[in-house]
PDB file of C-alpha atoms in Angstrom:
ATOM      1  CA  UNK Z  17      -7.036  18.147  42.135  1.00 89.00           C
ATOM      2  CA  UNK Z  18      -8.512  18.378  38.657  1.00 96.00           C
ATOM      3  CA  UNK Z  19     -10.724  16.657  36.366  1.00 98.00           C
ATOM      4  CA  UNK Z  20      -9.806  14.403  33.322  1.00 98.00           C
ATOM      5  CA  UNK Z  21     -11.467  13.898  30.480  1.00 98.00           C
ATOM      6  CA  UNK Z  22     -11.327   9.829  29.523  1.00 98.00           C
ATOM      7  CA  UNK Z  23     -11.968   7.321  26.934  1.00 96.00           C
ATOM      8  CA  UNK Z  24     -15.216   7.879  26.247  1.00 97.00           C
ATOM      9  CA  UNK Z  25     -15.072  10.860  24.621  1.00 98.00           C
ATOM     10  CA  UNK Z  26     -12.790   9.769  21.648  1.00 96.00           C
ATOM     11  CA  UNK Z  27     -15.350   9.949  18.236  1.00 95.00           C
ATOM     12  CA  UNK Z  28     -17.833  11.661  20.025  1.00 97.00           C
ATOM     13  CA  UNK Z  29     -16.331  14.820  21.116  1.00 97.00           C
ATOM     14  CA  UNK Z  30     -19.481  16.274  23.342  1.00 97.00           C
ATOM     15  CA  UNK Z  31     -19.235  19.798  23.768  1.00 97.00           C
ATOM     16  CA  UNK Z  32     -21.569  20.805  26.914  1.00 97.00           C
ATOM     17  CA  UNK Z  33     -18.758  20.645  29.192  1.00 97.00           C
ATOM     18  CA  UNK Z  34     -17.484  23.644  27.658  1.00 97.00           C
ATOM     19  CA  UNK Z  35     -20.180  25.714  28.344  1.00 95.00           C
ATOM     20  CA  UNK Z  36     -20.225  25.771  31.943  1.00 97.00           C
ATOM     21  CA  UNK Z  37     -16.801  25.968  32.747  1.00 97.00           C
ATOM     22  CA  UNK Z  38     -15.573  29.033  34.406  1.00 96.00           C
ATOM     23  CA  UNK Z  39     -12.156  28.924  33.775  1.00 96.00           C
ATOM     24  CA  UNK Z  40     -11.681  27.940  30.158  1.00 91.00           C
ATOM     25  CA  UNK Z  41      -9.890  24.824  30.671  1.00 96.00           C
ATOM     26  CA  UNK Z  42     -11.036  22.783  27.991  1.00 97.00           C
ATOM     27  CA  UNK Z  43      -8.871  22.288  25.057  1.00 95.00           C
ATOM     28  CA  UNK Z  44     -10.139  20.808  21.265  1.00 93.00           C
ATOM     29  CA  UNK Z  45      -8.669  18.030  18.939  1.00 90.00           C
ATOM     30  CA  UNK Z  46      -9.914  16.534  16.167  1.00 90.00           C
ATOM     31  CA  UNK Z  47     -12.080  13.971  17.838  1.00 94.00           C
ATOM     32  CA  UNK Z  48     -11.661  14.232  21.575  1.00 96.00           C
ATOM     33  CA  UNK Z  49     -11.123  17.147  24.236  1.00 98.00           C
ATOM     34  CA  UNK Z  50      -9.074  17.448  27.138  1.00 97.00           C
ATOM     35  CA  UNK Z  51      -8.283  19.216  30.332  1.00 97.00           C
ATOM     36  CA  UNK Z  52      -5.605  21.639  31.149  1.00 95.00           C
ATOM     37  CA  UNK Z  53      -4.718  19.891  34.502  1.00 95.00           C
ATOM     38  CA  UNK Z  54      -2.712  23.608  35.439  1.00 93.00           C
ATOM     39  CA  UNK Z  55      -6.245  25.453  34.779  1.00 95.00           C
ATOM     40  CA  UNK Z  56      -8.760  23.528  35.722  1.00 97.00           C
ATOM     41  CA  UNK Z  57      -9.800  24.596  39.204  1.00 97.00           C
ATOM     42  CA  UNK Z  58     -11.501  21.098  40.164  1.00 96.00           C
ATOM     43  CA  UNK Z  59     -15.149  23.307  40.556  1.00 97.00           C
ATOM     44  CA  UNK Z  60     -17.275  19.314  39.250  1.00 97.00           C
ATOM     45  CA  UNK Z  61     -19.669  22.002  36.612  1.00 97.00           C
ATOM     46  CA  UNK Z  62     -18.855  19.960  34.227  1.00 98.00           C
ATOM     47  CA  UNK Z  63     -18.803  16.325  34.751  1.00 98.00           C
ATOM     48  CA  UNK Z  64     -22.715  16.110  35.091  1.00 97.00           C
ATOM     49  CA  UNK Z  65     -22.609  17.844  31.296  1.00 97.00           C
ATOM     50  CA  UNK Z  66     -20.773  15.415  29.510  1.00 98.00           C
ATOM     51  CA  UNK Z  67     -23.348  13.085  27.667  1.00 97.00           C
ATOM     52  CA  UNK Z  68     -21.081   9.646  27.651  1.00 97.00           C
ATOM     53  CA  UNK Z  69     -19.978  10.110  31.425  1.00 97.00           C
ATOM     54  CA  UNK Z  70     -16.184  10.700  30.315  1.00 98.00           C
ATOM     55  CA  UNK Z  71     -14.955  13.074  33.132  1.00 98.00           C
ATOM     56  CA  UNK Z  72     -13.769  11.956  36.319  1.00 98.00           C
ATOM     57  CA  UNK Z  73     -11.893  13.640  39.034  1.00 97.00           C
ATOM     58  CA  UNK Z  74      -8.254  12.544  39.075  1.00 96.00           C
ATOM     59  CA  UNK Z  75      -8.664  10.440  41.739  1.00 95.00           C
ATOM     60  CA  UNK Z  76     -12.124   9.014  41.164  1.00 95.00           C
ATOM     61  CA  UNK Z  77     -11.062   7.405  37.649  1.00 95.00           C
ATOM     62  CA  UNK Z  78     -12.098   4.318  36.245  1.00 94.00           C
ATOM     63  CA  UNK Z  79     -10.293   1.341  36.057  1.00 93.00           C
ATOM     64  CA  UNK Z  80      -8.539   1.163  33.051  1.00 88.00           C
ATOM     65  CA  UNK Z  81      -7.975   5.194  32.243  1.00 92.00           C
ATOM     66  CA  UNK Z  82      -4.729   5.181  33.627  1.00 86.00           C
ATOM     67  CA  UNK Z  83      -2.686   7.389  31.520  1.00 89.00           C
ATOM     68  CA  UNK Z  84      -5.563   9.784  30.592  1.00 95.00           C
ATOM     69  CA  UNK Z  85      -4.262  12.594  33.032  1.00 94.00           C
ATOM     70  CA  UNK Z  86      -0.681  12.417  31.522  1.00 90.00           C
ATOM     71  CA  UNK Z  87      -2.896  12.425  27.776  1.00 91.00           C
ATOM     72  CA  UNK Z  88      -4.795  15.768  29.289  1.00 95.00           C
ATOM     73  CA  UNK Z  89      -2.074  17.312  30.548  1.00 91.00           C
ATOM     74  CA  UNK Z  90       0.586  16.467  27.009  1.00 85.00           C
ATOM     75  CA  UNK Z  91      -2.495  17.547  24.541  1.00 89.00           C
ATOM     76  CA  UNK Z  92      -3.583  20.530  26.571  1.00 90.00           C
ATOM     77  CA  UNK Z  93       0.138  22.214  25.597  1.00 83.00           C
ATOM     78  CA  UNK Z  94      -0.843  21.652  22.101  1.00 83.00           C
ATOM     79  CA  UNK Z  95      -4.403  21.938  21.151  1.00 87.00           C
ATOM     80  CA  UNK Z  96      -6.369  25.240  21.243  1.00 85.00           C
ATOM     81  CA  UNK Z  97      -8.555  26.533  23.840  1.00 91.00           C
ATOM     82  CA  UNK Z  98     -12.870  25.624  23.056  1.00 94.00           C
ATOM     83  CA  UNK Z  99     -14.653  27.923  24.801  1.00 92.00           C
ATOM     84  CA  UNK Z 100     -18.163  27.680  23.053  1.00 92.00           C
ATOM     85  CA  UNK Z 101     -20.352  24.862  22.570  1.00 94.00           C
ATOM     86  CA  UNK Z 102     -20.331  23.373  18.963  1.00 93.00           C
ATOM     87  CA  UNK Z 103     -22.184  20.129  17.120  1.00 94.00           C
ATOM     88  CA  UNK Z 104     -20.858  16.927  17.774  1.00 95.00           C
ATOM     89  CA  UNK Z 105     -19.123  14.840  15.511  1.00 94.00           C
ATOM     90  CA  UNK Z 106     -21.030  13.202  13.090  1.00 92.00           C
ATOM     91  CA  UNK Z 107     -21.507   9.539  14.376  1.00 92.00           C
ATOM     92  CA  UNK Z 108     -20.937  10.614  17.923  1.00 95.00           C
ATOM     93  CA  UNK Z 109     -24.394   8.728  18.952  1.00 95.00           C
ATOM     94  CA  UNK Z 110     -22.914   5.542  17.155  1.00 93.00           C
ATOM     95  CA  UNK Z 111     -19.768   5.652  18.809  1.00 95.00           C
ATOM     96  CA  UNK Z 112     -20.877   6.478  22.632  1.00 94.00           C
ATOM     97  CA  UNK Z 113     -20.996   3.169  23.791  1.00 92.00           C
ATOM     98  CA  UNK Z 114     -18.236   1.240  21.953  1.00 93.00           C
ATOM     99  CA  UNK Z 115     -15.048   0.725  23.979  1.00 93.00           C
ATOM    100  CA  UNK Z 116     -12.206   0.133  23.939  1.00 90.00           C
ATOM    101  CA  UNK Z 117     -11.579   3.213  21.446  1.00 92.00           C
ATOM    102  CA  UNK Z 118      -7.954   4.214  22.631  1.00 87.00           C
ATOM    103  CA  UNK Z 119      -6.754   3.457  19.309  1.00 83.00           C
ATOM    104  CA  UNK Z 120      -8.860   5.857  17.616  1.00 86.00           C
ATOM    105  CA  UNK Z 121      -7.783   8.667  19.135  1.00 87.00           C
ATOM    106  CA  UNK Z 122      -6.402  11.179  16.427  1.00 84.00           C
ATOM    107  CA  UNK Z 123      -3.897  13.351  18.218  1.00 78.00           C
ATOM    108  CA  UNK Z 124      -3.954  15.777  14.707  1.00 70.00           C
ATOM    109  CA  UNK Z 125      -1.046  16.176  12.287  1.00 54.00           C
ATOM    110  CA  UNK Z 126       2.036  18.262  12.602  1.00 51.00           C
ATOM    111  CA  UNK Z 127       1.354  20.303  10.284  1.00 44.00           C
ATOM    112  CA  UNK Z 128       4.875  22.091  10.141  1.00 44.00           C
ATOM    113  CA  UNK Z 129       6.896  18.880   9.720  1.00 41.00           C
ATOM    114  CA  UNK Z 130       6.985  18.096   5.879  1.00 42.00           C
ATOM    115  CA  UNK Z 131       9.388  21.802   5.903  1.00 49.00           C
ATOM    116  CA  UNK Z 132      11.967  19.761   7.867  1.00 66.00           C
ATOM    117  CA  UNK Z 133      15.071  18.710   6.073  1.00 74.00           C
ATOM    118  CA  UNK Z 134      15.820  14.943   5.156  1.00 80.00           C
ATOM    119  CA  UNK Z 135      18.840  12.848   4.021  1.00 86.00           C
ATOM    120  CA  UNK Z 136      18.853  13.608   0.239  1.00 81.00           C
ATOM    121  CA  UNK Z 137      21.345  10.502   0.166  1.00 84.00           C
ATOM    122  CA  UNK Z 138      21.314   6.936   1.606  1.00 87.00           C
ATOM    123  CA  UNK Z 139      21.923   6.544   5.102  1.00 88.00           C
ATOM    124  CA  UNK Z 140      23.800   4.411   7.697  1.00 93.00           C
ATOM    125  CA  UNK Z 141      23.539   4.251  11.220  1.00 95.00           C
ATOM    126  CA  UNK Z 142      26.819   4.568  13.299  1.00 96.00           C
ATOM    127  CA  UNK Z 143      26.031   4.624  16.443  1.00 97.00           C
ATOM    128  CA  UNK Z 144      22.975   4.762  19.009  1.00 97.00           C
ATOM    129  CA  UNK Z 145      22.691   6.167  22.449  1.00 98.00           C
ATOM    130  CA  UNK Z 146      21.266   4.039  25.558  1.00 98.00           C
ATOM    131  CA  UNK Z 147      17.478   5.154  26.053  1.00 98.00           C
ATOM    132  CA  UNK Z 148      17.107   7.990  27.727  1.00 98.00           C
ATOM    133  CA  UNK Z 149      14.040   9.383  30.039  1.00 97.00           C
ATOM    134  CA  UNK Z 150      13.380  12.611  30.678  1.00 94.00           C
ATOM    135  CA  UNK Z 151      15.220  12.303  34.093  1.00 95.00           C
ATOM    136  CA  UNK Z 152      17.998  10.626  32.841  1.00 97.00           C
ATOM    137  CA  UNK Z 153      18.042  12.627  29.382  1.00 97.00           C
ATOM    138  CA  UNK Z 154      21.835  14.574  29.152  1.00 97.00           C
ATOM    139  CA  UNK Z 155      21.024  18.186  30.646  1.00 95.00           C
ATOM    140  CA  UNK Z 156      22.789  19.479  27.527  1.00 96.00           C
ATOM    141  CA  UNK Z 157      19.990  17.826  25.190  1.00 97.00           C
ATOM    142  CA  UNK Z 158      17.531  20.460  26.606  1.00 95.00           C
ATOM    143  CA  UNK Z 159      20.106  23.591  25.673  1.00 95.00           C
ATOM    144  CA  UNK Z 160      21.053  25.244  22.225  1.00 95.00           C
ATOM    145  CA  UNK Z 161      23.434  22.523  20.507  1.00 96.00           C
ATOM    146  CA  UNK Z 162      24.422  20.688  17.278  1.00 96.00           C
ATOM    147  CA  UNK Z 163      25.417  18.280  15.324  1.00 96.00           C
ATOM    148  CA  UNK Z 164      28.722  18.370  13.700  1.00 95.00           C
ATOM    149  CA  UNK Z 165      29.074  18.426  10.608  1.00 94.00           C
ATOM    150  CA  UNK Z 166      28.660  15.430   8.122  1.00 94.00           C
ATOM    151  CA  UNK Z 167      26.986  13.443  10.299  1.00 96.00           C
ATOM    152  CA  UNK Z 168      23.112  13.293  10.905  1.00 96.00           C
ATOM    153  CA  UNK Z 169      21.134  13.024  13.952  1.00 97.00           C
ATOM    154  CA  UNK Z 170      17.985  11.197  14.530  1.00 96.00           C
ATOM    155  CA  UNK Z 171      15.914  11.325  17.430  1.00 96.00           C
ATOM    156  CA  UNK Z 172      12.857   8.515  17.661  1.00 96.00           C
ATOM    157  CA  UNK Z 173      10.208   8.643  20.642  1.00 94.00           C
ATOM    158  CA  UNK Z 174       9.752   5.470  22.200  1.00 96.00           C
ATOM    159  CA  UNK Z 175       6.348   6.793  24.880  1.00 93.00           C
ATOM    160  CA  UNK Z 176       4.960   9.958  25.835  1.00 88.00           C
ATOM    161  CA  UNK Z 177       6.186  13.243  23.868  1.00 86.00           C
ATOM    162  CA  UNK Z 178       8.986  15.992  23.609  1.00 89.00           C
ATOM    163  CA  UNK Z 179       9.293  19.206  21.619  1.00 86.00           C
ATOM    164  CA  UNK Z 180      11.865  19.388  18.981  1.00 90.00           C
ATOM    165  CA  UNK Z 181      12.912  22.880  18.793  1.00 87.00           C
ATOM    166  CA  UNK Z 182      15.221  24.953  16.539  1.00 88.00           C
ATOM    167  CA  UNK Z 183      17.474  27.606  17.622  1.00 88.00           C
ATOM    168  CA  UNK Z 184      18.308  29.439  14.523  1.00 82.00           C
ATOM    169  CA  UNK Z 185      15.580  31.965  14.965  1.00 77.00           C
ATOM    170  CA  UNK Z 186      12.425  30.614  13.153  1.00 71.00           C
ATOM    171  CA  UNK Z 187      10.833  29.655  16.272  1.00 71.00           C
ATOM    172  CA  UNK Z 188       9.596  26.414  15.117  1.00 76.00           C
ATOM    173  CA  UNK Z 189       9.236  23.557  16.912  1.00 78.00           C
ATOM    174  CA  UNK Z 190       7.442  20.485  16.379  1.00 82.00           C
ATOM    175  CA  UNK Z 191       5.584  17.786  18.637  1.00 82.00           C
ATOM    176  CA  UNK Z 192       6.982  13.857  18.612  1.00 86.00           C
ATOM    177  CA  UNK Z 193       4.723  11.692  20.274  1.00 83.00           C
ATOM    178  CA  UNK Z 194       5.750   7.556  20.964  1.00 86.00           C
ATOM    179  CA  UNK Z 195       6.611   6.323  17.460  1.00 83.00           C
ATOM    180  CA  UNK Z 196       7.717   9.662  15.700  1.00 85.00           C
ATOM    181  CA  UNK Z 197      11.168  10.558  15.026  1.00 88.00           C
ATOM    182  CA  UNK Z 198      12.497  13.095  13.349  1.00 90.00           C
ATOM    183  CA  UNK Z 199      16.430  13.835  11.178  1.00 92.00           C
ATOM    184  CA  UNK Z 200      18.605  16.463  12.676  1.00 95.00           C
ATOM    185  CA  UNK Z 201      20.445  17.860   9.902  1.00 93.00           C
ATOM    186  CA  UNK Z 202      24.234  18.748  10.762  1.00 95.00           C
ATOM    187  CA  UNK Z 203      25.058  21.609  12.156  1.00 94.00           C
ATOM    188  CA  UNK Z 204      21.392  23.371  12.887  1.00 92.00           C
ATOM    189  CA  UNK Z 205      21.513  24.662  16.650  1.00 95.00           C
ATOM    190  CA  UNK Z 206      18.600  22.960  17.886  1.00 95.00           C
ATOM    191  CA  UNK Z 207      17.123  21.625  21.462  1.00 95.00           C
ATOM    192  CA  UNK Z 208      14.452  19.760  23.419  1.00 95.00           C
ATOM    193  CA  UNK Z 209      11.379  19.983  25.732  1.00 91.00           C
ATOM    194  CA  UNK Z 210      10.072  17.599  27.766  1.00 90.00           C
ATOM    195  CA  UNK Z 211       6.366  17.507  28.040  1.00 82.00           C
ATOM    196  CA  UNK Z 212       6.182  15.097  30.447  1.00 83.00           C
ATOM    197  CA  UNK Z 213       6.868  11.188  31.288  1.00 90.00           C
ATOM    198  CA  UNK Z 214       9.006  10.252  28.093  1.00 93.00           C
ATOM    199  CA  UNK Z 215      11.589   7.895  26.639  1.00 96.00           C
ATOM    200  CA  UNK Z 216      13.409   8.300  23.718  1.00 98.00           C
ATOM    201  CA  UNK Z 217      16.441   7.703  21.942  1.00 98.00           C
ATOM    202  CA  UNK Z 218      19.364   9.543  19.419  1.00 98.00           C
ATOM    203  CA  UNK Z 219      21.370   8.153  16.641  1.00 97.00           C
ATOM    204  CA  UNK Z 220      23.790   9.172  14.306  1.00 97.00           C
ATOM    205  CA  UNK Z 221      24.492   8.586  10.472  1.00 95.00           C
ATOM    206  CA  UNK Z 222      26.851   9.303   7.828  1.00 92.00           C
TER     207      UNK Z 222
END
């Protein structure tokens, strides 16, 4: 079991619940907070702390939050740990009781990705794989491989979110949530991690 932080949250971004929880589970975005469903030791502290009623045990959710406990568990890999109560956002009290407010979740910026290499001439696609999940994904996608050379990859996130990672040393990697893509310059060893429930696809241009 664990708890899951929900919808309303998103502008408001409360901050008692951090304060009483005894493992540290909570991580921070810009305008919402989640739950590390792996550290979160299902102990109910903080659900009577939250101010807008937004955490619910995974199986005691409201109707409508599906997909909130695959949005805890994708943002907790990414954001950074809160472990002290701080002020909360400006217009929080304006914004507890509108709803819906899905779409103003801000998810942050990848800070890292203007760095990444892009076509420095025009384009054209060749060819496009099938969609892939991350179940039916080629094994060899999530391994140290490349593109040839002359030819340009592109890989574009459909729903949910993957790691693009480079093998060359650097260590960087950067997150692609549903409706970012990304060029794969030719022959950079590169690879990819699935961060849960995803579908995606790769193409190829010259």
């Amino acid at each position: 079991m664990t708890h899951v932080v929900t919808e309303s949250c998103i502008q408001c971004k409360y901050t008692d619940c951090v304060t009483v929880c005894p493992v540290d589970c909570f991580h921070e975005g810009p305008n919402f907070l989640v739950i590390d469903p792996c550290e979160c030791i299902d102990c109910t502290l903080c659900v009577a702390e939250c101010p807008v009623d937004a955490i619910f045990r995974d199986v005691d959710m409201p109707d409508g939050s599906e997909g909130y406990l695959e949005l805890n568990a994708q943002l907790a890999q990414i954001w950074p740990v809160i472990i002290q109560k701080k002020a909360a956002l400006p217009e929080a009290e304006r914004w507890r009781h509108v709803m819906p407010k899905r779409e103003f979740l801000d998810m942050g910026a990848n800070d890292d990705m203007d760095p990444l290499l892009k076509p420095q001439t025009p384009m054209h696609e060749q060819e496009r794989t099938p969609e892939f999940t991350e179940a039916t994904a080629p094994k060899g996608l999530q391994h140290n491989h490349r593109v040839k050379a002359g030819v340009w990859g592109r890989l574009t996130v459909l729903e949910g979110a993957l790691r693009y990672c480079l093998e060359d040393g650097s260590g960087r990697h950067w997150v692609l949530r549903a409706d970012d893509s990304v060029w794969i310059p030719p022959d950079v060893p590169h690879r990819v991690e699935f961060m849960g429930p995803t579908r995606f696809y790769l193409s190829f241009w010259h």
